[in-house]
Coordinates of C-alpha atoms in Angstrom, one line a residue:
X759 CA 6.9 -18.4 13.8
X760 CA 4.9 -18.4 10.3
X761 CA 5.8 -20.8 8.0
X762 CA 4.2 -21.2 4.4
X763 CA 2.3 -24.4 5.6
X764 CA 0.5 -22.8 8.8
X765 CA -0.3 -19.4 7.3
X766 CA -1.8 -21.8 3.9
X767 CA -3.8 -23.6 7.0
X768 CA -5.1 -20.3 8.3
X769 CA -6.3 -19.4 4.8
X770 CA -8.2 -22.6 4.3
X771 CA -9.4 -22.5 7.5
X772 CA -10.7 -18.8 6.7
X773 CA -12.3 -19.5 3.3
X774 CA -13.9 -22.7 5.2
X775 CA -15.8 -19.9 7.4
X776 CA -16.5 -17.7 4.5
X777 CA -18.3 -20.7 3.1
X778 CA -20.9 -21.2 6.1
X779 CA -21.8 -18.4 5.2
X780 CA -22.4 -16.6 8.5
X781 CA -20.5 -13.2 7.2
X782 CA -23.4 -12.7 4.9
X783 CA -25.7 -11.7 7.2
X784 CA -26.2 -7.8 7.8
X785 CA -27.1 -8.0 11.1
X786 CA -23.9 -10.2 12.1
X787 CA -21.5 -7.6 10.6
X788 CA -22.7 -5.0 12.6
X789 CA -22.6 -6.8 15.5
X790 CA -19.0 -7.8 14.7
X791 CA -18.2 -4.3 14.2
X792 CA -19.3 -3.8 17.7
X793 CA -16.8 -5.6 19.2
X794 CA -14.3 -4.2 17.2
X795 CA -14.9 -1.0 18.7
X796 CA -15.8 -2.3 22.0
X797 CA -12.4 -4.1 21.9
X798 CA -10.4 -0.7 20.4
X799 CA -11.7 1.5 23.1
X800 CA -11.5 -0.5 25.9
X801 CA -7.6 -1.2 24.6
X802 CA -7.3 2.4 23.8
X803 CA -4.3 2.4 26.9
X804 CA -2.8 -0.5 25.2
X805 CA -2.9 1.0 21.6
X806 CA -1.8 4.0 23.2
X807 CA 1.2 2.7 25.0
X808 CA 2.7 0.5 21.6
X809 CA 2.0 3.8 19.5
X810 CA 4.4 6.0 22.1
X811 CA 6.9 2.8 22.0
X812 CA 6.9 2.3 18.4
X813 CA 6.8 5.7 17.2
X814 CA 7.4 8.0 20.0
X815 CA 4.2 9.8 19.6
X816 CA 2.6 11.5 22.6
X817 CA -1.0 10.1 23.5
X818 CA -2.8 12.8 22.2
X819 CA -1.2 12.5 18.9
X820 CA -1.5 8.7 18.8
X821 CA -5.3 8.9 19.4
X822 CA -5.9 11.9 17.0
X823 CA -4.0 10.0 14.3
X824 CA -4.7 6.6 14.9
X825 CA -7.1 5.2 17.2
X826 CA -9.9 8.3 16.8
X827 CA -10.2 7.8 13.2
X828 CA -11.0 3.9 13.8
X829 CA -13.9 4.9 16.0
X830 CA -15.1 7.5 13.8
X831 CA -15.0 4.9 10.7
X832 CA -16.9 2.3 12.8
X833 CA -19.5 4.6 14.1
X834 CA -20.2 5.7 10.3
X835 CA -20.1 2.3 8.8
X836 CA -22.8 0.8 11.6
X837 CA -25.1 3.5 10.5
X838 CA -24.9 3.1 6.9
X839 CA -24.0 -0.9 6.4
X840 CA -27.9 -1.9 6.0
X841 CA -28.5 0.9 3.3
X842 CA -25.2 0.3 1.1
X843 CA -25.6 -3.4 1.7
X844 CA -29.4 -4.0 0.5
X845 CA -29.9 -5.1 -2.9
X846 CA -30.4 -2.1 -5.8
X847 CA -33.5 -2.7 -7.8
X848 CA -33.6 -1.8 -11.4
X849 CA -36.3 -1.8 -14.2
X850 CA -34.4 -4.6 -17.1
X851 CA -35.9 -2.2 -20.2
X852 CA -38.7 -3.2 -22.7
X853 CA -36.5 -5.5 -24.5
X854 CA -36.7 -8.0 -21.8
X855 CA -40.2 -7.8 -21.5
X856 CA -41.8 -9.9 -19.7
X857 CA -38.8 -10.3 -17.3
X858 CA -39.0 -6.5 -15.7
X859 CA -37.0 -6.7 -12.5
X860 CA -33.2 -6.9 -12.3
X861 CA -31.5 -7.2 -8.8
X862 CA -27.9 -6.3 -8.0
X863 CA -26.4 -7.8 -5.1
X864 CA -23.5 -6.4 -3.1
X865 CA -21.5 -10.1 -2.5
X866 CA -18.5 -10.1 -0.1
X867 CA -15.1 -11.4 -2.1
X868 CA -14.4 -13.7 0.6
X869 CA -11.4 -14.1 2.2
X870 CA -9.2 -11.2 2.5
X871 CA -5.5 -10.3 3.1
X872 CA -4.9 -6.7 4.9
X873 CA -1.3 -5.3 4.3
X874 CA -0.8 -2.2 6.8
X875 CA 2.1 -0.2 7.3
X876 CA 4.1 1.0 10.6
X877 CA 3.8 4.8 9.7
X878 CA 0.0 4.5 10.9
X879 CA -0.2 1.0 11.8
X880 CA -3.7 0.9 13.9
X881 CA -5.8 3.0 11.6
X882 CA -4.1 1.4 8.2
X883 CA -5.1 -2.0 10.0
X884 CA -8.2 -1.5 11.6
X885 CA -9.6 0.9 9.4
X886 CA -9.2 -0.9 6.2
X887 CA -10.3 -3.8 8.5
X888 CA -13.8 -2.1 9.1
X889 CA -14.5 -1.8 5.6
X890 CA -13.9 -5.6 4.6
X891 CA -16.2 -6.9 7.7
X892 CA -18.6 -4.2 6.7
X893 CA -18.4 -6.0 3.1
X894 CA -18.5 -9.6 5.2
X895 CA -15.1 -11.0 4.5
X896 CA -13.0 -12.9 6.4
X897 CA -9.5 -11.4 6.9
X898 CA -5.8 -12.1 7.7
X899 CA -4.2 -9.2 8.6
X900 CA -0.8 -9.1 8.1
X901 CA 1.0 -6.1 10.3
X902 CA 4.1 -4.4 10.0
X903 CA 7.6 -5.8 11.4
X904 CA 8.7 -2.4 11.6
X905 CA 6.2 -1.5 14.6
X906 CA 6.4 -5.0 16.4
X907 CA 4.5 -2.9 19.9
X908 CA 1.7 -2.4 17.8
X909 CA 1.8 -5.4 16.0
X910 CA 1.5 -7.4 19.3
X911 CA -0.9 -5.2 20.9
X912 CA -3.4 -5.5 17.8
X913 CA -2.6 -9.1 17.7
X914 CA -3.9 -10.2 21.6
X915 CA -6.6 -7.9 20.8
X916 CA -8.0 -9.5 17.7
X917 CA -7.6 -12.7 19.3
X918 CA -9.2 -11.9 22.5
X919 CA -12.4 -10.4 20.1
X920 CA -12.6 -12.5 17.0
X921 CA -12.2 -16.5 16.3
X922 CA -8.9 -16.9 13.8
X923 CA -11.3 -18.4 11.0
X924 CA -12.6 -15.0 11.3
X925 CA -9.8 -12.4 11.7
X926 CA -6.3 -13.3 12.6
X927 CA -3.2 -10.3 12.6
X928 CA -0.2 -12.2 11.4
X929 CA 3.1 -10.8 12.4
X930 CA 6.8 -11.1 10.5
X931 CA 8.9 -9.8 8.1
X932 CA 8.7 -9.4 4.5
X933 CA 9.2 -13.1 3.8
X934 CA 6.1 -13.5 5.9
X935 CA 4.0 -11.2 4.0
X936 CA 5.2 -13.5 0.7
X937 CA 4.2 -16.3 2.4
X938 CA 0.3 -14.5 2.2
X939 CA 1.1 -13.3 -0.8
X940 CA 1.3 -17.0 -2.1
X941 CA -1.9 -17.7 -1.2
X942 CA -5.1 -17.6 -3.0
X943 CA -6.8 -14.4 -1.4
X944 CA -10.1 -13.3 -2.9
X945 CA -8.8 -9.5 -2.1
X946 CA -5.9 -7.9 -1.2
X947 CA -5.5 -4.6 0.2
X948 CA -2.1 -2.8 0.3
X949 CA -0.7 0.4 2.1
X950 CA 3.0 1.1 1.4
X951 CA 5.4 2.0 -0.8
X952 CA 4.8 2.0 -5.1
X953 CA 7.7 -0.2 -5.2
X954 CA 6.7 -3.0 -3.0
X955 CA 3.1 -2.5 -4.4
X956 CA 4.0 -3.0 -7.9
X957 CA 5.2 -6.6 -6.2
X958 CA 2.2 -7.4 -5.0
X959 CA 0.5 -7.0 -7.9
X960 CA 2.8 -8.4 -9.5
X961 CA 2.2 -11.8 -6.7
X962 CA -1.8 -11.5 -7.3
X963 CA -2.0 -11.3 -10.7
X964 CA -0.7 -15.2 -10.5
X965 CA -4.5 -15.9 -8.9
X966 CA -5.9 -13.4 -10.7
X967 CA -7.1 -11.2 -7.5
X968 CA -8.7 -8.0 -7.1
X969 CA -6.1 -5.6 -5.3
X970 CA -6.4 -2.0 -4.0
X971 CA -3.2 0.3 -3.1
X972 CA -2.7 3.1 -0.8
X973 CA 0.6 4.3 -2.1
X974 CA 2.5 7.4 -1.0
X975 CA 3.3 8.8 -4.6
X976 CA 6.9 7.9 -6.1
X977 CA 7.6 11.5 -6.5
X978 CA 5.7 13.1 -3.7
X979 CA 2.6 15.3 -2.6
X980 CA 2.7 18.9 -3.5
X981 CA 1.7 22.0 -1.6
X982 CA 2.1 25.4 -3.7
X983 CA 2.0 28.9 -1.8
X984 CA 0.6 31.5 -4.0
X985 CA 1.7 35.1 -3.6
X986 CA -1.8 36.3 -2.5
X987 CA -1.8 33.4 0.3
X988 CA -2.1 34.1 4.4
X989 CA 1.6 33.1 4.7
X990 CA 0.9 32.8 8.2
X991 CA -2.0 30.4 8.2
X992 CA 0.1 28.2 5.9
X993 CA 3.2 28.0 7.9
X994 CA 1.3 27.5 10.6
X995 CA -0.7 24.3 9.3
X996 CA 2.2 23.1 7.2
X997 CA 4.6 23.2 10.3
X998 CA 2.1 20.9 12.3
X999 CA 1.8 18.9 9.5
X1000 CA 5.6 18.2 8.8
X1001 CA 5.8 17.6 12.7
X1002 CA 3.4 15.0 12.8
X1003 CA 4.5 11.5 13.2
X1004 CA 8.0 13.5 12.0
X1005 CA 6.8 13.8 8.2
X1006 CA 6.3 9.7 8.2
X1007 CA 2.8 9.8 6.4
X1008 CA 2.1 9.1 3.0
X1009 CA -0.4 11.9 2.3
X1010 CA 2.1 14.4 3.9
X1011 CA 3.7 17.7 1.9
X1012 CA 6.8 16.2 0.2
X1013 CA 7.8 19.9 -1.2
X1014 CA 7.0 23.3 -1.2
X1015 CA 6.6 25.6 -4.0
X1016 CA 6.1 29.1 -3.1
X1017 CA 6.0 32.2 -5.5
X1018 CA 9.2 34.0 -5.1
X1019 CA 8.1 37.3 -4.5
X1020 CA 6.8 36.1 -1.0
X1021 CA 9.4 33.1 -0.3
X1022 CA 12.0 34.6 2.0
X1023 CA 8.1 36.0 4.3
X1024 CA 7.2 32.8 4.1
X1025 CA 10.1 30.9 5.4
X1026 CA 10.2 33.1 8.0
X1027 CA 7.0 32.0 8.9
X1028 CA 7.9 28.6 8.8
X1029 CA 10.5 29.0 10.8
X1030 CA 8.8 30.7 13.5
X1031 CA 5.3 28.2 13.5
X1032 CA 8.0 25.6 13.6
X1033 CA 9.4 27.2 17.0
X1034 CA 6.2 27.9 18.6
X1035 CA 4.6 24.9 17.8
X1036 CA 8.0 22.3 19.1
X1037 CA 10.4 25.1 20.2
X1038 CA 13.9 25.9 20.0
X1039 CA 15.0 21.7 20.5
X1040 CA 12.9 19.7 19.0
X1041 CA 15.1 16.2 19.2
X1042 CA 15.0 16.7 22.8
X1043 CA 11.6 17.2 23.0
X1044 CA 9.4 14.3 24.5
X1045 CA 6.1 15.4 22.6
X1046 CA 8.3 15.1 19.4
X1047 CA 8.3 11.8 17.7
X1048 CA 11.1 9.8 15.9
X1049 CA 11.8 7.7 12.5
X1050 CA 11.0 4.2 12.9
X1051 CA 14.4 2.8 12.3
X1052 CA 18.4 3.3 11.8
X1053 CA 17.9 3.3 8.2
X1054 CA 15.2 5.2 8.1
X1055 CA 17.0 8.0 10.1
X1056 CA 20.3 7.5 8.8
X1057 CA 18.3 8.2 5.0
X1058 CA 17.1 11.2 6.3
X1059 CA 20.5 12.6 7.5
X1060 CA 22.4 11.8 4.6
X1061 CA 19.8 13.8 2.6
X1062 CA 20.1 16.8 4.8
X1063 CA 24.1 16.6 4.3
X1064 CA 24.0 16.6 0.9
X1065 CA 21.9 20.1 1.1
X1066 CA 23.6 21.1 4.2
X1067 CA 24.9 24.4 2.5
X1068 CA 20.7 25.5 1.8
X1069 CA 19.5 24.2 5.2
X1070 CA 18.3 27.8 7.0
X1071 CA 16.3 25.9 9.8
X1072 CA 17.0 22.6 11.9
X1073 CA 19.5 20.4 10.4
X1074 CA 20.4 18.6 13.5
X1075 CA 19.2 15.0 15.0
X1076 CA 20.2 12.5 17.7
X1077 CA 20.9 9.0 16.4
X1078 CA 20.5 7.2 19.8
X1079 CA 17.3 8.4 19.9
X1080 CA 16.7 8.7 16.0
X1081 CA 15.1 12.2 16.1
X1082 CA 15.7 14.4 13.1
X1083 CA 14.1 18.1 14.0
X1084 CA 12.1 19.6 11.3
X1085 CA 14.8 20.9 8.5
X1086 CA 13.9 24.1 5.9
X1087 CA 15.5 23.8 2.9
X1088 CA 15.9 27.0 0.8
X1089 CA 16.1 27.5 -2.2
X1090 CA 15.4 24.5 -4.3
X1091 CA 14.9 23.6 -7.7
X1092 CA 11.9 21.4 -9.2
X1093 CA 14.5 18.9 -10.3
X1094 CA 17.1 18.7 -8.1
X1095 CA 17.1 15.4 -6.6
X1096 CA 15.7 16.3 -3.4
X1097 CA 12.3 16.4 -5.3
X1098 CA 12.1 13.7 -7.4
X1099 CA 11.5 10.6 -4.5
X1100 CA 8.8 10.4 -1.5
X1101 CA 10.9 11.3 1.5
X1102 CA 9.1 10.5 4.5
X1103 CA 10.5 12.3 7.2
X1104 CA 11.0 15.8 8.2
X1105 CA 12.5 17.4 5.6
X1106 CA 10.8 20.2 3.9
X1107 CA 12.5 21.5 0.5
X1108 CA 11.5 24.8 -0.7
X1109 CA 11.0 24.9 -3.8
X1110 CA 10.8 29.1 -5.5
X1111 CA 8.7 29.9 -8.8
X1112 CA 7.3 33.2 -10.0
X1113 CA 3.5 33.4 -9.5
X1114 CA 3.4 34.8 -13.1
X1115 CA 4.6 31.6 -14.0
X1116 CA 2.2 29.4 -12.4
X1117 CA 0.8 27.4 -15.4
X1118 CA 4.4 26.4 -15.8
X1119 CA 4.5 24.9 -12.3
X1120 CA 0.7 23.7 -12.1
X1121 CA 2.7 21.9 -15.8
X1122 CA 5.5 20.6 -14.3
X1123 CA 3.6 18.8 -11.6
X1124 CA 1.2 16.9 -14.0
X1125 CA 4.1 15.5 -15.8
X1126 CA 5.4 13.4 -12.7
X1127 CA 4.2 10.5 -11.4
X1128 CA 0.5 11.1 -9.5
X1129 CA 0.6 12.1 -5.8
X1130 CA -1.5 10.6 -3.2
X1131 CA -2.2 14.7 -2.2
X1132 CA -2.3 18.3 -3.2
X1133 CA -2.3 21.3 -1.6
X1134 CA -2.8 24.6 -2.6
X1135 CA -2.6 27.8 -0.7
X1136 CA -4.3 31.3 -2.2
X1137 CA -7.1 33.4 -1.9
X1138 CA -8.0 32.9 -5.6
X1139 CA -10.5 31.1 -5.1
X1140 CA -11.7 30.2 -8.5
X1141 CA -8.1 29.3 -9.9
X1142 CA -7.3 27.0 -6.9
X1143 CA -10.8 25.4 -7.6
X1144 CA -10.0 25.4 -11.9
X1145 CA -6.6 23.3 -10.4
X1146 CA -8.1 21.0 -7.9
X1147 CA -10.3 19.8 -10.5
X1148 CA -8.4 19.8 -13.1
X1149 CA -5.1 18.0 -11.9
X1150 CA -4.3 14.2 -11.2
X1151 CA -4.4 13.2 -7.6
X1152 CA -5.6 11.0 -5.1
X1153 CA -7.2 14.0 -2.5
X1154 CA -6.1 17.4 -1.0
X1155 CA -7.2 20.9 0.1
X1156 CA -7.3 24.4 -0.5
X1157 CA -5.9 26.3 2.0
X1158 CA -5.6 23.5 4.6
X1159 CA -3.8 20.4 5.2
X1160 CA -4.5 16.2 5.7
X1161 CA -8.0 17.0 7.2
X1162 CA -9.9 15.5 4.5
X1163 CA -8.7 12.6 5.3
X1164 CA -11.2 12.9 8.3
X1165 CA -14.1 13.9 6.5
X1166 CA -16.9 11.3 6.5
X1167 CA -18.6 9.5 3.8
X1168 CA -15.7 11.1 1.0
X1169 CA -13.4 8.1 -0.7
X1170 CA -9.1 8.1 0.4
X1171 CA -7.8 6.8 -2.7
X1172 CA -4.7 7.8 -4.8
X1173 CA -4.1 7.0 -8.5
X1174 CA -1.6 5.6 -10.7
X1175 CA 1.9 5.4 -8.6
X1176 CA 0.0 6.6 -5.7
X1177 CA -2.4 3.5 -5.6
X1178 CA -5.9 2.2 -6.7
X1179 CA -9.5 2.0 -5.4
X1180 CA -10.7 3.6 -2.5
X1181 CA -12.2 3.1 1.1
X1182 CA -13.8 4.9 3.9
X1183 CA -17.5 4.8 4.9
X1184 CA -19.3 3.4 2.1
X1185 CA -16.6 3.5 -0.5
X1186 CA -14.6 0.8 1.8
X1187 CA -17.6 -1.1 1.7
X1188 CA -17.8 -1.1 -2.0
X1189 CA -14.1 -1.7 -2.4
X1190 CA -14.6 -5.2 -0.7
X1191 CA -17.9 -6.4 -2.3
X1192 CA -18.8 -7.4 -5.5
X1193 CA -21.7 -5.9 -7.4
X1194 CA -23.6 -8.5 -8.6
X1195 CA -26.5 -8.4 -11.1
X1196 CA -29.3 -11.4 -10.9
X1197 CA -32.6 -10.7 -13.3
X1198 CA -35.6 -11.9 -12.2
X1199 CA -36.9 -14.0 -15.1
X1200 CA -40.6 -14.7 -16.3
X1201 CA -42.2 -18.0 -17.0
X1202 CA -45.4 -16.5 -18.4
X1203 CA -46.1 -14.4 -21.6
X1204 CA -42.2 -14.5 -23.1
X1205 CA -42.5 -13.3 -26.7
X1206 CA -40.5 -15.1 -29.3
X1207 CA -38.6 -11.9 -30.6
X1208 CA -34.9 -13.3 -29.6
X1209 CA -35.7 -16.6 -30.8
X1210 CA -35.4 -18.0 -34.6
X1211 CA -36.5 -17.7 -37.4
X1212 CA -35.3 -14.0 -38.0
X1213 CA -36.0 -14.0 -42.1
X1214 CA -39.0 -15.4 -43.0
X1215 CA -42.3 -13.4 -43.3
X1216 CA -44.1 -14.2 -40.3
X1217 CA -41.0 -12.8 -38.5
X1218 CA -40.5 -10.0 -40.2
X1219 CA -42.3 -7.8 -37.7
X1220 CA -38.7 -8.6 -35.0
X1221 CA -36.3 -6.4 -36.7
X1222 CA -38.9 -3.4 -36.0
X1223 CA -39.7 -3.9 -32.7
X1224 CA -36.1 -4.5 -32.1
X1225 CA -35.1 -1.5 -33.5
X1226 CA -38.1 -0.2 -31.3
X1227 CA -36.9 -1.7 -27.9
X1228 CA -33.0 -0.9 -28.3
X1229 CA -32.8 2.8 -28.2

């Protein structure tokens, strides 16, 4: 049991082993990153095991989603920590001549505090985890209550791999994670909701630290369906997406917008990738997983009841169990109510617009708060890639789904209500270091240009070679 005085031990006790000065060393952090993923594939059964408990997930899922990733992230980080990490050299300009060299160290911020969800919570732990030992911090983990198999598995993991003054996963609830919060971190990295982020912001702007969010987007991820699309490649990746994890990830398609003139084909596609892919019952399928919680499935029915009258596929779930199959919802407005809040769970409103009438859409969607994700389905290719860079959003895809989340050596970041900064190969490393800039100064042949007297005669030549230098 936490209390405020042992986790403000544990964070002295941290900074006190930032201060040796051991994480500094290059070499050391990749051999720490080792044995993190020594330790996460020889626990893979382990990981495994808490994931199906927690979350219901099958292992393939679990491993695809969670404990794959990890590796993948470690593997890229070993190879490129020594080339991010070593110092950048610059030439300081002609105006401070004689002193030509300027250095910029990458410095680690110190001390770290980790804040990872249950929806993912090995790869929103470990993963982030990679990137501040990559940027050689010491860090405190605090893991979800939510997903207490997976909280326990990672916790006699870390300890069996890592001294506490090192890395330490702290368990609890949310009075717990204000206990950390409390503290004086030197970073703090949040995955969650926009309204608890806004908190702990709110909590470290009293020490004045550095924070990064992964948030979810207060009004969701879009995935618009143009009339030109393959309707039956995006059913088909849409449905596997809404099935995964049961629509519990925060970079997952919140709504639908489909051009009207192909939105009864296209639910009809969805209906039937849905079928093939989890057939006729999903609650009572095992490979199907569940909400985390009463609440959370009890939110999720009451939300298909209230649309109960436009619900052409599923609409069904098993409280004991808290499986909620994948639900179509069709037709749907852009502001009905259904639209305007992240929903997390298998829902899937379907949401009509005439393709004529796309600017008004694309419109529509730039108004509302930022999404962590956008997706866009259409064989125009150059107005999908006029969209993707033209919109507000943290990442997405055209004519796929999720995957670049996988793609290595690209930043995961969202922006505004769907978060701030951004990690993942070397932009992790980066997000937990400080860019620091040391010039290398001259004892011989120093002119007196900065120096006084400015206005008399004999220093009238300075104002010209100033002007001369600063261009």
């Amino acid at each position: 049991m936490w209390t405020q005085d042992s986790v403000h031990a544990l964070v002295e006790k941290q900074k006190a082993y930032f201060r040796k000065g051991e994480t500094l060393d290059v070499s050391w952090r990749i051999e720490q990153l080792k044995k993190l993923k020594y330790a996460v594939m020889a626990n893979t059964e382990k990981l495994i095991k808490a994931l199906v408990e927690d979350l219901g997930r099958t292992g393939e899922e679990a491993y695809l989603c969670d404990i794959g990733p990890v590796v993948m992230e470690i593997n890229e980080t070993i190879a490129g920590l020594r080339r991010w990490a070593r110092p950048e050299t610059h030439f300081s300009g002609l105006v401070c001549f004689p002193s030509m060299i300027t250095k910029v160290y990458k410095m680690p911020y110190g001390t770290a505090l980790i804040i990872s969800p249950f929806n993912f919570p090995v790869m929103l732990s470990f993963g982030v985890l990679v990137a501040a030992i990559a940027g050689g911090n010491t860090a405190v983990i605090k893991a979800s209550s939510k997903s207490p198999a997976c909280t326990e598995a990672m916790q006699e993991i870390m300890a069996e791999t890592f001294p506490e003054e090192y890395i330490t996963v702290v368990d609890g609830g949310h009075d717990v994670a204000d206990m950390c919060l409390a503290e004086r971190f030197d970073k703090i990295f949040y995955t969650g909701s926009p309204k608890v982020g806004k908190h702990v912001m709110a909590e470290a702007a009293r020490n004045l630290t550095p924070v990064a969010l992964e948030l979810g987007g207060e009004t969701g991820n879009w995935c618009v369906v143009r009339k030109d699309a393959d309707l039956k490649d995006a059913a088909r990746k849409i449905a596997f997406f809404k099935l995964c994890n049961s629509g519990q990830i925060c970079i997952n398609i919140n709504q639908v917008a489909v051009a009207k003139e192909v939105a009864d084909t296209f639910v009809e596609e969805l209906k039937a990738a849905f079928l093939k892919q989890i057939g006729p019952d999903a609650i009572n399928n095992p490979e199907y997983p569940h909400l985390i919680s009463k609440l959370a499935y009890d939110k999720c029915a009451s939300e298909a009841e209230s649309y109960r009258d436009r619900i052409v596929f599923g609409g069904k779930g098993n409280s004991e169990t808290l499986k909620y199959a994948p639900t179509i919802i069709y037709p749907v407005e852009c502001g009905e109510s259904i639209c305007g809040h992240e929903l997390f769970c298998p829902l899937l409103p379907v949401v009509t617009y005439k393709d004529e009438e796309i600017d008004s859409l694309m419109d529509f969607i730039a108004s509302r708060e930022h999404g962590l994700a956008l997706y866009v389905f259409t064989k125009d290719k150059d107005w999908a890639n006029k969209t993707m860079s033209s919109q507000q959003y943290g990442g997405g895809c055209i004519n796929e789904v999720c995957l670049h989340l996988m793609v290595k050596g690209v930043p995961f970041n969202g922006t505004g209500h769907s978060g701030m900064g951004a990690y993942h190969g070397e932009w992790g490393f980066r997000e937990f270091t400080h860019p620091q800039t040391v010039m290398h100064g001259s004892t011989v042949f120093n002119l007196p240009l900065r120096e006084h007297p400015y206005t008399t005669k004999e220093a009238s030549y300075k104002m010209k070679l100033l002007k001369f230098f600063e261009r």
